[in-house]
Short mmCIF file of C-alpha atoms in Angstrom, two decimals:
data_model
loop_
_atom_site.label_atom_id
_atom_site.label_comp_id
_atom_site.label_asym_id
_atom_site.label_seq_id
_atom_site.Cartn_x
_atom_site.Cartn_y
_atom_site.Cartn_z
CA MET A 17 0.00 0.00 0.00
CA GLU A 18 2.84 2.40 0.81
CA ALA A 19 4.06 2.26 -2.81
CA VAL A 20 0.62 2.75 -4.38
CA ALA A 21 -0.96 5.16 -1.89
CA PRO A 22 1.79 6.71 0.29
CA GLU A 23 -0.35 9.57 1.63
CA LEU A 24 -3.08 7.17 2.69
CA ALA A 25 -0.48 4.87 4.28
CA ARG A 26 0.92 7.79 6.32
CA ALA A 27 -2.57 8.83 7.43
CA VAL A 28 -3.41 5.25 8.47
CA ARG A 29 -0.21 4.86 10.49
CA ALA A 30 -0.74 8.25 12.14
CA ARG A 31 -4.33 7.37 13.05
CA PHE A 32 -3.31 4.05 14.61
CA GLY A 33 -0.29 5.71 16.24
CA ALA A 34 -2.43 8.34 17.98
CA TYR A 35 -3.77 5.81 20.50
CA ARG A 36 -2.53 2.53 21.91
CA HIS A 37 -5.78 0.53 21.98
CA HIS A 38 -8.01 -0.24 19.01
CA ILE A 39 -11.03 -2.44 18.26
CA LEU A 40 -10.62 -5.85 16.61
CA ALA A 41 -13.59 -7.67 15.06
CA THR A 42 -13.36 -11.45 14.73
CA LEU A 43 -15.96 -14.11 14.01
CA ARG A 44 -17.30 -16.39 16.71
CA ARG A 45 -17.91 -20.06 16.02
CA ASP A 46 -21.59 -19.31 15.19
CA GLY A 47 -20.58 -16.52 12.77
CA ALA A 48 -21.57 -13.66 15.05
CA PRO A 49 -19.07 -10.81 15.33
CA ARG A 50 -16.89 -10.45 18.42
CA LEU A 51 -15.39 -7.02 19.23
CA SER A 52 -12.29 -6.91 21.41
CA GLY A 53 -9.72 -4.37 22.46
CA LEU A 54 -6.28 -4.84 20.91
CA GLU A 55 -2.88 -3.19 20.67
CA ALA A 56 -2.03 -3.22 16.96
CA ASP A 57 1.57 -2.68 15.92
CA PHE A 58 3.13 -1.55 12.64
CA ARG A 59 6.61 -3.03 12.59
CA TYR A 60 9.00 -4.47 9.99
CA GLY A 61 6.78 -3.05 7.23
CA GLU A 62 3.74 -5.06 8.33
CA LEU A 63 0.77 -4.96 10.71
CA TRP A 64 1.04 -7.26 13.75
CA LEU A 65 -1.68 -8.36 16.13
CA GLY A 66 -0.48 -9.60 19.50
CA MET A 67 -2.83 -11.07 22.08
CA MET A 68 -2.98 -12.93 25.35
CA ILE A 69 -2.46 -16.67 25.13
CA GLY A 70 -5.77 -18.53 24.87
CA SER A 71 -7.86 -15.37 24.40
CA ARG A 72 -11.17 -15.71 22.60
CA LYS A 73 -10.05 -13.39 19.80
CA ALA A 74 -6.91 -15.50 19.23
CA LEU A 75 -8.98 -18.69 19.12
CA ASP A 76 -11.47 -17.01 16.76
CA LEU A 77 -8.61 -16.15 14.39
CA ARG A 78 -7.26 -19.71 14.52
CA ARG A 79 -10.66 -21.00 13.42
CA ASP A 80 -11.43 -18.23 10.91
CA PRO A 81 -8.61 -15.79 10.10
CA ARG A 82 -10.82 -12.98 8.80
CA PHE A 83 -10.70 -9.78 10.82
CA ALA A 84 -11.49 -6.09 10.77
CA LEU A 85 -9.55 -3.56 12.82
CA HIS A 86 -10.93 -0.12 13.63
CA ALA A 87 -8.58 2.62 14.78
CA ASN A 88 -9.49 4.21 18.09
CA PRO A 89 -11.43 7.36 17.13
CA GLY A 90 -10.31 9.19 20.28
CA GLY A 91 -12.25 11.67 22.32
CA GLY A 92 -14.81 14.16 21.09
CA THR A 93 -16.58 14.21 17.75
CA ASP A 94 -14.04 16.02 15.57
CA PRO A 95 -13.56 13.89 12.44
CA GLY A 96 -10.46 15.87 11.44
CA ALA A 97 -8.04 12.94 11.71
CA GLY A 98 -10.42 10.65 9.90
CA ASP A 99 -11.81 7.24 10.65
CA VAL A 100 -9.63 4.28 9.64
CA ARG A 101 -10.47 0.61 9.20
CA ILE A 102 -8.32 -2.29 8.03
CA ALA A 103 -9.61 -5.73 7.01
CA GLY A 104 -7.74 -8.87 6.15
CA GLN A 105 -6.62 -12.34 7.11
CA ALA A 106 -4.57 -13.00 10.25
CA VAL A 107 -1.72 -15.48 9.87
CA GLU A 108 -0.50 -16.95 13.15
CA VAL A 109 3.26 -16.66 13.62
CA THR A 110 4.75 -19.97 14.65
CA ASP A 111 8.37 -19.21 13.78
CA SER A 112 10.11 -19.01 17.17
CA GLY A 113 12.84 -16.71 15.83
CA LEU A 114 10.35 -14.17 14.52
CA LYS A 115 8.30 -14.31 17.74
CA ALA A 116 11.49 -13.82 19.78
CA ARG A 117 12.48 -10.82 17.62
CA TYR A 118 9.04 -9.30 18.07
CA ALA A 119 9.07 -9.99 21.83
CA ALA A 120 12.51 -8.38 22.19
CA ASP A 121 11.27 -5.21 20.48
CA VAL A 122 7.78 -4.98 22.00
CA GLU A 123 8.15 -6.74 25.36
CA PRO A 124 4.61 -8.15 25.48
CA PRO A 125 3.39 -10.20 28.44
CA GLU A 126 4.45 -13.77 27.70
CA PRO A 127 3.34 -16.22 26.55
CA PHE A 128 1.38 -14.60 23.74
CA HIS A 129 -0.20 -15.26 20.36
CA LEU A 130 1.20 -13.27 17.45
CA TYR A 131 -0.53 -12.80 14.12
CA ARG A 132 0.74 -11.09 10.98
CA ALA A 133 -1.98 -9.29 9.03
CA GLU A 134 -2.43 -9.94 5.35
CA VAL A 135 -4.33 -6.76 4.54
CA THR A 136 -7.16 -7.04 2.01
CA GLU A 137 -8.69 -3.58 2.45
CA VAL A 138 -7.94 -0.21 4.00
CA VAL A 139 -10.62 2.48 4.29
CA ARG A 140 -10.23 6.03 5.57
CA THR A 141 -13.25 8.29 5.95
CA SER A 142 -12.63 11.99 6.50
CA VAL A 143 -14.16 15.40 5.92
CA GLU A 144 -12.90 17.53 3.05
CA ALA A 145 -15.41 20.37 3.20
CA PRO A 146 -17.98 20.38 1.83
CA PHE A 147 -17.53 16.66 1.16
CA MET A 148 -17.36 13.43 3.10
CA LYS A 149 -14.31 11.73 1.60
CA VAL A 150 -13.86 7.95 1.54
CA GLU A 151 -10.52 6.55 0.40
CA SER A 152 -10.25 2.81 -0.11
CA TRP A 153 -7.37 0.59 -1.16
CA ARG A 154 -7.19 -3.11 -1.96
CA PRO A 155 -4.09 -5.03 -3.07
CA GLY A 156 -3.63 -4.97 -6.83
CA ARG A 157 -6.04 -2.07 -7.32
CA PRO A 158 -5.52 1.67 -7.51
CA LEU A 159 -6.59 3.93 -4.69
CA ARG A 160 -10.30 4.77 -4.95
CA THR A 161 -11.64 8.06 -3.59
CA ILE A 162 -15.31 8.97 -3.22
CA ARG A 163 -16.48 12.46 -2.32
CA ARG A 164 -20.08 13.32 -1.57
CA THR A 165 -22.46 15.42 0.47
CA SER A 166 -25.83 14.35 1.80
CA GLN A 167 -27.40 16.26 -1.12
CA ASP A 168 -25.48 14.38 -3.82
CA ALA A 169 -27.62 12.00 -5.83
CA GLU A 170 -24.46 10.41 -7.29
CA LEU A 171 -21.02 9.66 -5.92
CA LEU A 172 -18.00 11.55 -7.21
CA VAL A 173 -15.45 8.76 -7.71
CA ASP A 174 -11.73 9.07 -8.46
CA GLY A 175 -10.01 5.80 -9.40
#
């Protein structure tokens, strides 16, 4: 994403970097969504999801790796920094060397589950007066930008 949409990548990292805790959506065994708090980490050019050993969210991801991650919107109602969501597949890290490297850098409570995110979609919603602006990126596709107001009958789409 950084090569195709560098400005969006910077905005996404900044949004996730503004707060420590974010909201992870996984799928329960019956298909219902489960929302959980999570500390997401951008490191080594990838998105990492670390979690307590045996946690429900970790077990959900083992069974069904699909996830959505919503950046903490912070306090107040000012949408200036935008709203950011990432979706993808979580791949559990079993390589002991990689887990040890991560643990040395992050110092998580051990033992822990570690997942590497294979991102399938990034969406940032922001205000660009007078428009609501929605930027979306998917691997292998160009950045798509939609601008609209509540009075627009049609979307204004770039890309």
